[in-house]
Amino acid sequence: MITGMEDDKILAGMVRDYPDALSDRKRLQALLMDFFPQDRRKRNLLLIVFDDGIVDEMKGLSHCDKMSLHRFVRSIETGYDIRTKSAEAAVMAWARAMGLSMEEKDGPEDGRSAPARAQEASPSSKKEWEPCESDSLYEYEETSRGLRILKYVDFDEPVVVIPNVIEGKKVIAVGNYAFKGCVGIEKVIVSEGIEILGNGVFLNCRGLKEVSLPTSLRGIGSTDATGCPKILGSEIKYEGAFEYSGLESVTVPERVKYIGENSFAGCGQLKRVVLPDKLKEIKENTFRWCKSLREVTFPGELDVVRISAFEGCVTLRTVDIPEGVTAIEEGAFAGCKSLESIYIPDSVVEIGGGKGTGFLKTFGESDERHENFTIRCNLGSYAMQYARAQQIRCVQA
């Protein structure tokens, strides 16, 4: 039987001999199969830590203190319903494999924090997040993982920084409707360390043109299977986080794996969107009626484009659906009157499905499409069959 220490050594050897595996999930998955052929559970746990972004975060660290370890373990434990001991074993295996020194004490004898000592010892290493207090007024409550901001109760300012610390306690989430209707705010900076933004959090913030999202952010919306309902206190679907705001551009951080329905619906000034690679679904109505949207960077691991995801994006001209997507649901691009062409890969085997009304075609009615609308695809693909059935022009990709 392989012991935990031997696991660490095996994993360390793999990291040393195959450094490219840490940037290629399929490569890593194959290597874990080779190194741990008889232990599927162990492979899955190690892969979960990687998928959660923890291994990437470890790359920038020289040590792993108790606070960091606890945060990593809690992320796996609550996000994937993994037992604490199993989550801890997998996180520790990766930490040792990455050559991180382990902090045994709660604090150093000289009174400095562990991150401060690490910063001094290694100038290139970066802190996970800097404490950021705020003079603004908030209503908040405590949860098992940290504070949840309930409501912004101060006057609108052009720039608002959402703190990650209030009265010495860490802020973990910004709850549903916390900034709803704050029309005077023009820019929001969400401090590093905050992980969740609730439904309708910036609903109708029509003056909000710019938002800076932290790398720690994990989810937008409260229907996230990785723990958002527990953090936000509700599983009910409400309006989208940025719905009807004045955003002009948004880059969603790489750790975000969930963006709720309607999140950017009605953002009439939104021109450019960059979505994170690990996002699996573009949910229902996510960008509906974003009439200025011109440029979308799709996730590399995207699987499904849901109902009406881009409906009414009248300025969108061309779309390249990434390889690996299997379904484009009903009305996903309906009403996109300027859409001249869309590339649909061979992996797509369903167009027009989903739990919709059945009345809305994926690319809208023929008289609503651009006069030269074309599907770019490969010979013999499902997309080609669909184009023929719907009498849509198709060309070789």
mmCIF file of C-alpha atoms in Angstrom:
data_model
loop_
_atom_site.group_PDB
_atom_site.id
_atom_site.type_symbol
_atom_site.label_atom_id
_atom_site.label_comp_id
_atom_site.label_asym_id
_atom_site.label_seq_id
_atom_site.Cartn_x
_atom_site.Cartn_y
_atom_site.Cartn_z
ATOM 1 C CA MET A 1 0.000 0.000 0.000
ATOM 2 C CA ILE A 2 1.314 3.446 -0.941
ATOM 3 C CA THR A 3 1.690 5.845 1.984
ATOM 4 C CA GLY A 4 0.967 9.557 1.933
ATOM 5 C CA MET A 5 4.663 10.436 1.942
ATOM 6 C CA GLU A 6 5.258 8.199 -1.063
ATOM 7 C CA ASP A 7 2.378 9.921 -2.811
ATOM 8 C CA ASP A 8 4.126 13.251 -2.276
ATOM 9 C CA LYS A 9 7.373 11.921 -3.702
ATOM 10 C CA ILE A 10 5.641 10.382 -6.721
ATOM 11 C CA LEU A 11 3.754 13.613 -7.411
ATOM 12 C CA ALA A 12 6.907 15.702 -6.911
ATOM 13 C CA GLY A 13 8.757 13.522 -9.396
ATOM 14 C CA MET A 14 5.949 13.942 -11.906
ATOM 15 C CA VAL A 15 5.973 17.748 -11.496
ATOM 16 C CA ARG A 16 9.763 17.781 -11.883
ATOM 17 C CA ASP A 17 9.884 15.532 -14.953
ATOM 18 C CA TYR A 18 6.740 16.791 -16.686
ATOM 19 C CA PRO A 19 6.352 20.506 -15.865
ATOM 20 C CA ASP A 20 4.146 20.983 -18.938
ATOM 21 C CA ALA A 21 1.452 18.897 -17.208
ATOM 22 C CA LEU A 22 0.580 21.837 -14.963
ATOM 23 C CA SER A 23 -0.612 23.824 -17.970
ATOM 24 C CA ASP A 24 -2.356 20.986 -19.787
ATOM 25 C CA ARG A 25 -5.207 19.248 -17.970
ATOM 26 C CA LYS A 26 -5.459 16.331 -20.378
ATOM 27 C CA ARG A 27 -1.727 15.715 -20.050
ATOM 28 C CA LEU A 28 -1.984 15.822 -16.246
ATOM 29 C CA GLN A 29 -4.943 13.447 -16.250
ATOM 30 C CA ALA A 30 -3.011 10.950 -18.374
ATOM 31 C CA LEU A 31 0.050 11.165 -16.119
ATOM 32 C CA LEU A 32 -2.009 10.646 -12.967
ATOM 33 C CA MET A 33 -3.435 7.544 -14.605
ATOM 34 C CA ASP A 34 0.121 6.299 -15.229
ATOM 35 C CA PHE A 35 1.447 7.092 -11.755
ATOM 36 C CA PHE A 36 -1.627 6.005 -9.774
ATOM 37 C CA PRO A 37 -3.204 3.329 -12.018
ATOM 38 C CA GLN A 38 -4.972 1.419 -9.220
ATOM 39 C CA ASP A 39 -6.398 4.334 -7.248
ATOM 40 C CA ARG A 40 -9.138 6.183 -9.097
ATOM 41 C CA ARG A 41 -10.231 8.082 -5.983
ATOM 42 C CA LYS A 42 -6.747 9.446 -5.411
ATOM 43 C CA ARG A 43 -6.470 10.526 -9.040
ATOM 44 C CA ASN A 44 -9.810 12.313 -8.838
ATOM 45 C CA LEU A 45 -8.897 14.133 -5.616
ATOM 46 C CA LEU A 46 -5.592 15.348 -7.032
ATOM 47 C CA LEU A 47 -7.327 16.466 -10.206
ATOM 48 C CA ILE A 48 -10.003 18.329 -8.225
ATOM 49 C CA VAL A 49 -7.308 20.354 -6.438
ATOM 50 C CA PHE A 50 -5.843 21.202 -9.846
ATOM 51 C CA ASP A 51 -9.232 22.110 -11.363
ATOM 52 C CA ASP A 52 -10.046 24.356 -8.423
ATOM 53 C CA GLY A 53 -7.078 26.577 -9.318
ATOM 54 C CA ILE A 54 -5.207 25.772 -6.107
ATOM 55 C CA VAL A 55 -2.147 24.358 -7.898
ATOM 56 C CA ASP A 56 -1.868 27.527 -9.997
ATOM 57 C CA GLU A 57 -2.058 29.592 -6.814
ATOM 58 C CA MET A 58 0.653 27.463 -5.213
ATOM 59 C CA LYS A 59 3.021 28.345 -8.055
ATOM 60 C CA GLY A 60 3.294 31.880 -6.672
ATOM 61 C CA LEU A 61 3.962 30.801 -3.081
ATOM 62 C CA SER A 62 7.141 29.792 -1.266
ATOM 63 C CA HIS A 63 5.371 28.390 1.806
ATOM 64 C CA CYS A 64 1.931 27.275 2.923
ATOM 65 C CA ASP A 65 0.807 28.704 6.268
ATOM 66 C CA LYS A 66 -2.153 27.436 8.277
ATOM 67 C CA MET A 67 -4.484 30.103 6.950
ATOM 68 C CA SER A 68 -3.705 29.220 3.329
ATOM 69 C CA LEU A 69 -3.987 25.505 4.018
ATOM 70 C CA HIS A 70 -7.344 25.981 5.726
ATOM 71 C CA ARG A 71 -8.642 28.070 2.840
ATOM 72 C CA PHE A 72 -7.533 25.512 0.242
ATOM 73 C CA VAL A 73 -9.040 22.616 2.177
ATOM 74 C CA ARG A 74 -12.324 24.445 2.761
ATOM 75 C CA SER A 75 -12.536 25.263 -0.922
ATOM 76 C CA ILE A 76 -12.337 21.562 -1.827
ATOM 77 C CA GLU A 77 -14.433 20.420 1.106
ATOM 78 C CA THR A 78 -17.384 22.744 0.488
ATOM 79 C CA GLY A 79 -17.036 23.061 -3.257
ATOM 80 C CA TYR A 80 -17.031 19.355 -4.056
ATOM 81 C CA ASP A 81 -18.555 17.790 -0.940
ATOM 82 C CA ILE A 82 -15.264 16.094 -0.028
ATOM 83 C CA ARG A 83 -14.464 14.966 3.512
ATOM 84 C CA THR A 84 -12.040 17.190 5.377
ATOM 85 C CA LYS A 85 -9.320 14.544 5.805
ATOM 86 C CA SER A 86 -9.418 13.598 2.130
ATOM 87 C CA ALA A 87 -9.348 17.228 1.017
ATOM 88 C CA GLU A 88 -6.451 17.960 3.368
ATOM 89 C CA ALA A 89 -4.452 14.932 2.135
ATOM 90 C CA ALA A 90 -4.835 15.977 -1.510
ATOM 91 C CA VAL A 91 -3.933 19.621 -0.821
ATOM 92 C CA MET A 92 -0.916 18.624 1.286
ATOM 93 C CA ALA A 93 0.275 16.220 -1.418
ATOM 94 C CA TRP A 94 0.295 19.012 -3.977
ATOM 95 C CA ALA A 95 1.882 21.514 -1.559
ATOM 96 C CA ARG A 96 4.802 19.183 -0.842
ATOM 97 C CA ALA A 97 5.093 18.237 -4.514
ATOM 98 C CA MET A 98 5.375 21.947 -5.371
ATOM 99 C CA GLY A 99 8.193 22.277 -2.818
ATOM 100 C CA LEU A 100 6.310 24.558 -0.435
ATOM 101 C CA SER A 101 7.556 24.768 3.117
ATOM 102 C CA MET A 102 4.853 24.180 5.723
ATOM 103 C CA GLU A 103 4.222 26.662 8.560
ATOM 104 C CA GLU A 104 3.844 24.816 11.862
ATOM 105 C CA LYS A 105 3.206 27.824 14.109
ATOM 106 C CA ASP A 106 0.302 30.222 14.134
ATOM 107 C CA GLY A 107 2.730 33.126 14.069
ATOM 108 C CA PRO A 108 6.470 33.877 14.287
ATOM 109 C CA GLU A 109 8.177 34.802 17.515
ATOM 110 C CA ASP A 110 9.041 38.295 16.329
ATOM 111 C CA GLY A 111 5.367 39.156 15.923
ATOM 112 C CA ARG A 112 5.386 39.460 12.151
ATOM 113 C CA SER A 113 2.826 37.577 10.098
ATOM 114 C CA ALA A 114 3.878 34.589 8.021
ATOM 115 C CA PRO A 115 3.093 36.388 4.735
ATOM 116 C CA ALA A 116 5.269 39.327 5.830
ATOM 117 C CA ARG A 117 8.199 37.027 6.556
ATOM 118 C CA ALA A 118 7.715 35.237 3.259
ATOM 119 C CA GLN A 119 7.663 38.588 1.436
ATOM 120 C CA GLU A 120 10.985 39.495 3.045
ATOM 121 C CA ALA A 121 12.538 36.104 2.331
ATOM 122 C CA SER A 122 11.388 36.033 -1.288
ATOM 123 C CA PRO A 123 10.765 39.441 -2.899
ATOM 124 C CA SER A 124 9.227 37.804 -5.961
ATOM 125 C CA SER A 125 6.556 35.945 -3.963
ATOM 126 C CA LYS A 126 3.187 37.646 -3.698
ATOM 127 C CA LYS A 127 0.657 37.791 -0.898
ATOM 128 C CA GLU A 128 -2.654 36.099 -1.487
ATOM 129 C CA TRP A 129 -4.614 39.223 -0.591
ATOM 130 C CA GLU A 130 -3.933 42.459 1.223
ATOM 131 C CA PRO A 131 -6.327 43.461 4.019
ATOM 132 C CA CYS A 132 -8.502 46.280 2.703
ATOM 133 C CA GLU A 133 -10.790 48.114 5.121
ATOM 134 C CA SER A 134 -13.317 50.721 3.996
ATOM 135 C CA ASP A 135 -14.836 53.927 5.333
ATOM 136 C CA SER A 136 -18.083 53.166 3.509
ATOM 137 C CA LEU A 137 -21.070 51.866 5.430
ATOM 138 C CA TYR A 138 -22.390 48.332 5.024
ATOM 139 C CA GLU A 139 -24.924 46.052 6.624
ATOM 140 C CA TYR A 140 -23.430 42.574 7.025
ATOM 141 C CA GLU A 141 -23.740 39.282 8.862
ATOM 142 C CA GLU A 142 -21.446 36.442 9.848
ATOM 143 C CA THR A 143 -21.412 33.035 8.173
ATOM 144 C CA SER A 144 -19.339 29.970 8.975
ATOM 145 C CA ARG A 145 -16.762 31.030 6.375
ATOM 146 C CA GLY A 146 -16.661 34.774 6.875
ATOM 147 C CA LEU A 147 -18.746 37.926 6.544
ATOM 148 C CA ARG A 148 -21.460 38.371 3.951
ATOM 149 C CA ILE A 149 -22.180 41.967 2.941
ATOM 150 C CA LEU A 150 -25.953 42.436 2.867
ATOM 151 C CA LYS A 151 -26.341 46.036 1.781
ATOM 152 C CA TYR A 152 -24.392 49.163 0.886
ATOM 153 C CA VAL A 153 -25.963 51.902 3.006
ATOM 154 C CA ASP A 154 -23.697 54.863 2.203
ATOM 155 C CA PHE A 155 -24.112 57.643 -0.371
ATOM 156 C CA ASP A 156 -23.173 56.840 -3.976
ATOM 157 C CA GLU A 157 -19.569 57.700 -4.827
ATOM 158 C CA PRO A 158 -17.973 57.662 -8.306
ATOM 159 C CA VAL A 159 -15.569 54.940 -7.146
ATOM 160 C CA VAL A 160 -16.420 52.336 -4.497
ATOM 161 C CA VAL A 161 -13.966 49.779 -3.101
ATOM 162 C CA ILE A 162 -15.710 46.755 -1.604
ATOM 163 C CA PRO A 163 -13.561 45.763 1.414
ATOM 164 C CA ASN A 164 -12.301 42.296 2.216
ATOM 165 C CA VAL A 165 -12.150 43.098 5.933
ATOM 166 C CA ILE A 166 -14.807 44.721 8.155
ATOM 167 C CA GLU A 167 -14.048 45.272 11.835
ATOM 168 C CA GLY A 168 -11.160 42.825 11.624
ATOM 169 C CA LYS A 169 -13.213 40.003 10.058
ATOM 170 C CA LYS A 170 -12.771 38.651 6.535
ATOM 171 C CA VAL A 171 -15.453 39.319 3.921
ATOM 172 C CA ILE A 172 -16.184 36.227 1.829
ATOM 173 C CA ALA A 173 -19.247 37.281 -0.202
ATOM 174 C CA VAL A 174 -21.335 40.198 -1.417
ATOM 175 C CA GLY A 175 -24.978 39.182 -1.048
ATOM 176 C CA ASN A 176 -28.029 39.485 -3.270
ATOM 177 C CA TYR A 177 -29.010 43.056 -4.250
ATOM 178 C CA ALA A 178 -26.310 44.633 -2.050
ATOM 179 C CA PHE A 179 -25.819 47.595 -4.440
ATOM 180 C CA LYS A 180 -29.155 47.453 -6.284
ATOM 181 C CA GLY A 181 -30.152 50.824 -7.717
ATOM 182 C CA CYS A 182 -26.955 52.698 -6.783
ATOM 183 C CA VAL A 183 -27.101 54.686 -10.031
ATOM 184 C CA GLY A 184 -24.372 57.159 -9.054
ATOM 185 C CA ILE A 185 -21.547 54.612 -8.765
ATOM 186 C CA GLU A 186 -19.296 54.620 -11.842
ATOM 187 C CA LYS A 187 -16.562 52.169 -10.869
ATOM 188 C CA VAL A 188 -16.431 49.276 -8.404
ATOM 189 C CA ILE A 189 -13.270 47.561 -7.175
ATOM 190 C CA VAL A 190 -14.003 44.200 -5.541
ATOM 191 C CA SER A 191 -11.125 43.497 -3.152
ATOM 192 C CA GLU A 192 -8.958 40.400 -3.433
ATOM 193 C CA GLY A 193 -10.145 37.590 -1.167
ATOM 194 C CA ILE A 194 -13.854 37.968 -1.932
ATOM 195 C CA GLU A 195 -15.148 34.772 -3.555
ATOM 196 C CA ILE A 196 -18.854 35.198 -4.331
ATOM 197 C CA LEU A 197 -21.089 37.891 -5.841
ATOM 198 C CA GLY A 198 -24.821 37.400 -5.366
ATOM 199 C CA ASN A 199 -27.799 37.758 -7.679
ATOM 200 C CA GLY A 200 -28.786 41.294 -8.572
ATOM 201 C CA VAL A 201 -25.821 42.623 -6.632
ATOM 202 C CA PHE A 202 -25.401 45.560 -9.075
ATOM 203 C CA LEU A 203 -28.896 45.430 -10.599
ATOM 204 C CA ASN A 204 -29.920 48.720 -12.256
ATOM 205 C CA CYS A 205 -26.596 50.410 -11.453
ATOM 206 C CA ARG A 206 -26.908 52.303 -14.723
ATOM 207 C CA GLY A 207 -23.930 54.564 -14.030
ATOM 208 C CA LEU A 208 -21.602 51.615 -13.393
ATOM 209 C CA LYS A 209 -19.200 51.598 -16.351
ATOM 210 C CA GLU A 210 -16.258 49.641 -14.945
ATOM 211 C CA VAL A 211 -15.760 46.787 -12.488
ATOM 212 C CA SER A 212 -12.497 45.262 -11.275
ATOM 213 C CA LEU A 213 -13.008 41.661 -10.192
ATOM 214 C CA PRO A 214 -10.506 39.811 -7.948
ATOM 215 C CA THR A 215 -8.610 36.663 -8.913
ATOM 216 C CA SER A 216 -10.132 35.043 -5.813
ATOM 217 C CA LEU A 217 -13.650 35.250 -7.286
ATOM 218 C CA ARG A 218 -15.251 31.812 -7.754
ATOM 219 C CA GLY A 219 -18.845 32.434 -8.695
ATOM 220 C CA ILE A 220 -21.354 35.049 -9.822
ATOM 221 C CA GLY A 221 -24.911 34.218 -8.768
ATOM 222 C CA SER A 222 -26.521 32.051 -6.095
ATOM 223 C CA THR A 223 -27.332 28.835 -7.938
ATOM 224 C CA ASP A 224 -23.723 27.665 -7.967
ATOM 225 C CA ALA A 225 -23.354 23.981 -7.030
ATOM 226 C CA THR A 226 -19.996 24.755 -5.386
ATOM 227 C CA GLY A 227 -21.511 26.371 -2.326
ATOM 228 C CA CYS A 228 -23.046 29.699 -3.295
ATOM 229 C CA PRO A 229 -26.468 28.968 -1.790
ATOM 230 C CA LYS A 230 -24.904 28.350 1.630
ATOM 231 C CA ILE A 231 -22.822 31.495 1.410
ATOM 232 C CA LEU A 232 -25.556 33.748 0.057
ATOM 233 C CA GLY A 233 -28.353 32.242 2.096
ATOM 234 C CA SER A 234 -30.657 31.471 -0.811
ATOM 235 C CA GLU A 235 -31.107 29.000 -3.639
ATOM 236 C CA ILE A 236 -33.814 31.053 -5.350
ATOM 237 C CA LYS A 237 -32.994 32.534 -8.747
ATOM 238 C CA TYR A 238 -33.230 36.300 -8.892
ATOM 239 C CA GLU A 239 -32.045 38.921 -11.366
ATOM 240 C CA GLY A 240 -28.510 38.807 -12.774
ATOM 241 C CA ALA A 241 -25.578 40.267 -10.876
ATOM 242 C CA PHE A 242 -24.897 43.090 -13.368
ATOM 243 C CA GLU A 243 -28.281 43.159 -15.113
ATOM 244 C CA TYR A 244 -29.150 46.556 -16.615
ATOM 245 C CA SER A 245 -25.909 48.110 -15.421
ATOM 246 C CA GLY A 246 -23.822 50.475 -17.550
ATOM 247 C CA LEU A 247 -20.789 48.188 -17.909
ATOM 248 C CA GLU A 248 -18.738 48.783 -21.051
ATOM 249 C CA SER A 249 -16.249 45.919 -20.753
ATOM 250 C CA VAL A 250 -15.698 42.992 -18.403
ATOM 251 C CA THR A 251 -13.007 40.380 -17.865
ATOM 252 C CA VAL A 252 -14.158 37.523 -15.633
ATOM 253 C CA PRO A 253 -11.295 36.029 -13.542
ATOM 254 C CA GLU A 254 -10.011 32.543 -14.334
ATOM 255 C CA ARG A 255 -11.154 30.907 -11.080
ATOM 256 C CA VAL A 256 -14.803 31.658 -11.804
ATOM 257 C CA LYS A 257 -16.573 28.429 -12.713
ATOM 258 C CA TYR A 258 -20.148 29.636 -12.502
ATOM 259 C CA ILE A 259 -21.934 32.666 -13.919
ATOM 260 C CA GLY A 260 -25.647 32.708 -13.166
ATOM 261 C CA GLU A 261 -28.558 33.323 -15.510
ATOM 262 C CA ASN A 262 -29.194 36.927 -16.637
ATOM 263 C CA SER A 263 -25.852 38.031 -15.171
ATOM 264 C CA PHE A 264 -25.184 40.682 -17.842
ATOM 265 C CA ALA A 265 -28.622 40.862 -19.463
ATOM 266 C CA GLY A 266 -29.666 44.311 -20.634
ATOM 267 C CA CYS A 267 -26.171 45.811 -20.345
ATOM 268 C CA GLY A 268 -26.708 48.061 -23.353
ATOM 269 C CA GLN A 269 -23.216 49.615 -23.264
ATOM 270 C CA LEU A 270 -21.299 46.323 -22.937
ATOM 271 C CA LYS A 271 -18.933 45.989 -25.901
ATOM 272 C CA ARG A 272 -16.329 43.410 -24.880
ATOM 273 C CA VAL A 273 -16.402 40.284 -22.706
ATOM 274 C CA VAL A 274 -13.623 37.863 -21.733
ATOM 275 C CA LEU A 275 -14.881 34.661 -20.104
ATOM 276 C CA PRO A 276 -12.730 32.287 -18.019
ATOM 277 C CA ASP A 277 -11.381 29.114 -19.612
ATOM 278 C CA LYS A 278 -12.934 26.686 -17.121
ATOM 279 C CA LEU A 279 -16.499 27.967 -17.465
ATOM 280 C CA LYS A 280 -18.619 25.029 -18.664
ATOM 281 C CA GLU A 281 -21.903 26.798 -19.459
ATOM 282 C CA ILE A 282 -23.045 30.169 -20.696
ATOM 283 C CA LYS A 283 -26.338 30.228 -18.840
ATOM 284 C CA GLU A 284 -29.800 31.232 -19.989
ATOM 285 C CA ASN A 285 -30.119 34.941 -20.912
ATOM 286 C CA THR A 286 -26.558 35.694 -19.723
ATOM 287 C CA PHE A 287 -25.970 38.372 -22.408
ATOM 288 C CA ARG A 288 -29.539 38.855 -23.623
ATOM 289 C CA TRP A 289 -30.168 42.308 -25.126
ATOM 290 C CA CYS A 290 -26.536 43.429 -24.868
ATOM 291 C CA LYS A 291 -27.088 45.544 -27.967
ATOM 292 C CA SER A 292 -23.522 46.937 -28.148
ATOM 293 C CA LEU A 293 -21.693 43.617 -27.682
ATOM 294 C CA ARG A 294 -19.099 43.117 -30.425
ATOM 295 C CA GLU A 295 -16.373 40.900 -29.007
ATOM 296 C CA VAL A 296 -16.649 37.720 -26.900
ATOM 297 C CA THR A 297 -13.727 35.540 -25.810
ATOM 298 C CA PHE A 298 -15.297 32.141 -25.201
ATOM 299 C CA PRO A 299 -14.085 29.653 -22.543
ATOM 300 C CA GLY A 300 -11.736 26.927 -23.761
ATOM 301 C CA GLU A 301 -13.638 24.268 -21.788
ATOM 302 C CA LEU A 302 -17.134 25.444 -22.689
ATOM 303 C CA ASP A 303 -19.731 22.682 -23.083
ATOM 304 C CA VAL A 304 -23.119 24.358 -23.602
ATOM 305 C CA VAL A 305 -24.535 27.685 -24.787
ATOM 306 C CA ARG A 306 -27.942 27.863 -23.069
ATOM 307 C CA ILE A 307 -31.315 29.275 -24.082
ATOM 308 C CA SER A 308 -31.277 32.901 -25.318
ATOM 309 C CA ALA A 309 -27.709 33.366 -24.062
ATOM 310 C CA PHE A 310 -26.961 36.015 -26.726
ATOM 311 C CA GLU A 311 -30.475 36.839 -27.880
ATOM 312 C CA GLY A 312 -30.823 40.390 -29.149
ATOM 313 C CA CYS A 313 -27.079 41.119 -29.382
ATOM 314 C CA VAL A 314 -27.728 43.164 -32.517
ATOM 315 C CA THR A 315 -24.125 44.363 -32.988
ATOM 316 C CA LEU A 316 -22.447 40.934 -32.828
ATOM 317 C CA ARG A 317 -20.918 40.217 -36.256
ATOM 318 C CA THR A 318 -19.016 36.946 -36.048
ATOM 319 C CA VAL A 319 -18.795 34.091 -33.543
ATOM 320 C CA ASP A 320 -16.397 31.160 -33.213
ATOM 321 C CA ILE A 321 -17.834 28.422 -31.011
ATOM 322 C CA PRO A 322 -14.882 26.604 -29.348
ATOM 323 C CA GLU A 323 -14.098 22.939 -29.893
ATOM 324 C CA GLY A 324 -15.692 20.745 -27.248
ATOM 325 C CA VAL A 325 -19.068 22.490 -27.140
ATOM 326 C CA THR A 326 -21.803 19.873 -27.522
ATOM 327 C CA ALA A 327 -25.018 21.925 -27.564
ATOM 328 C CA ILE A 328 -26.307 25.334 -28.675
ATOM 329 C CA GLU A 329 -29.792 25.719 -27.285
ATOM 330 C CA GLU A 330 -32.980 27.378 -28.434
ATOM 331 C CA GLY A 331 -32.731 31.085 -29.221
ATOM 332 C CA ALA A 332 -29.056 31.275 -28.255
ATOM 333 C CA PHE A 333 -28.372 33.756 -31.082
ATOM 334 C CA ALA A 334 -31.896 34.824 -32.012
ATOM 335 C CA GLY A 335 -32.293 38.483 -32.903
ATOM 336 C CA CYS A 336 -28.577 38.911 -33.684
ATOM 337 C CA LYS A 337 -29.353 40.884 -36.840
ATOM 338 C CA SER A 338 -25.738 41.777 -37.641
ATOM 339 C CA LEU A 339 -24.384 38.235 -37.199
ATOM 340 C CA GLU A 340 -22.791 37.394 -40.536
ATOM 341 C CA SER A 341 -21.212 34.046 -39.678
ATOM 342 C CA ILE A 342 -20.751 31.498 -36.921
ATOM 343 C CA TYR A 343 -18.248 28.650 -36.716
ATOM 344 C CA ILE A 344 -19.753 25.457 -35.284
ATOM 345 C CA PRO A 345 -17.283 22.629 -34.511
ATOM 346 C CA ASP A 346 -17.839 18.903 -35.065
ATOM 347 C CA SER A 347 -18.311 18.413 -31.314
ATOM 348 C CA VAL A 348 -21.742 20.094 -31.473
ATOM 349 C CA VAL A 349 -24.403 17.385 -31.707
ATOM 350 C CA GLU A 350 -27.460 19.403 -30.653
ATOM 351 C CA ILE A 351 -28.789 22.716 -31.907
ATOM 352 C CA GLY A 352 -32.094 24.097 -30.655
ATOM 353 C CA GLY A 353 -32.670 21.928 -27.613
ATOM 354 C CA GLY A 354 -33.091 22.952 -23.996
ATOM 355 C CA LYS A 355 -36.182 23.491 -21.889
ATOM 356 C CA GLY A 356 -37.574 26.366 -23.909
ATOM 357 C CA THR A 357 -40.969 27.118 -25.406
ATOM 358 C CA GLY A 358 -40.081 25.532 -28.724
ATOM 359 C CA PHE A 359 -41.117 28.676 -30.615
ATOM 360 C CA LEU A 360 -37.723 30.400 -30.721
ATOM 361 C CA LYS A 361 -35.241 29.201 -33.329
ATOM 362 C CA THR A 362 -31.564 29.095 -32.371
ATOM 363 C CA PHE A 363 -30.600 31.798 -34.892
ATOM 364 C CA GLY A 364 -34.003 33.429 -35.105
ATOM 365 C CA GLU A 365 -36.426 33.467 -38.014
ATOM 366 C CA SER A 366 -35.025 33.860 -41.523
ATOM 367 C CA ASP A 367 -36.291 37.442 -41.878
ATOM 368 C CA GLU A 368 -34.532 38.416 -38.621
ATOM 369 C CA ARG A 369 -31.079 37.224 -39.679
ATOM 370 C CA HIS A 370 -28.363 39.055 -41.544
ATOM 371 C CA GLU A 371 -28.904 38.660 -45.282
ATOM 372 C CA ASN A 372 -25.554 36.868 -45.622
ATOM 373 C CA PHE A 373 -25.774 34.782 -42.438
ATOM 374 C CA THR A 374 -23.549 31.721 -42.855
ATOM 375 C CA ILE A 375 -22.694 28.666 -40.761
ATOM 376 C CA ARG A 376 -19.034 27.686 -41.053
ATOM 377 C CA CYS A 377 -18.564 23.969 -40.399
ATOM 378 C CA ASN A 378 -16.981 20.747 -41.659
ATOM 379 C CA LEU A 379 -18.285 18.328 -44.266
ATOM 380 C CA GLY A 380 -20.647 15.739 -42.801
ATOM 381 C CA SER A 381 -20.947 17.472 -39.410
ATOM 382 C CA TYR A 382 -24.167 17.850 -37.441
ATOM 383 C CA ALA A 383 -23.940 21.608 -38.059
ATOM 384 C CA MET A 384 -24.029 20.984 -41.811
ATOM 385 C CA GLN A 385 -27.103 18.774 -41.460
ATOM 386 C CA TYR A 386 -28.780 21.452 -39.355
ATOM 387 C CA ALA A 387 -27.962 24.185 -41.886
ATOM 388 C CA ARG A 388 -29.476 22.137 -44.694
ATOM 389 C CA ALA A 389 -32.634 21.407 -42.688
ATOM 390 C CA GLN A 390 -33.064 25.089 -41.758
ATOM 391 C CA GLN A 391 -32.098 26.358 -45.234
ATOM 392 C CA ILE A 392 -29.151 28.330 -43.903
ATOM 393 C CA ARG A 393 -26.109 28.895 -46.084
ATOM 394 C CA CYS A 394 -23.101 26.837 -44.949
ATOM 395 C CA VAL A 395 -19.469 26.834 -46.090
ATOM 396 C CA GLN A 396 -16.332 24.829 -45.328
ATOM 397 C CA ALA A 397 -14.718 26.058 -42.133
#
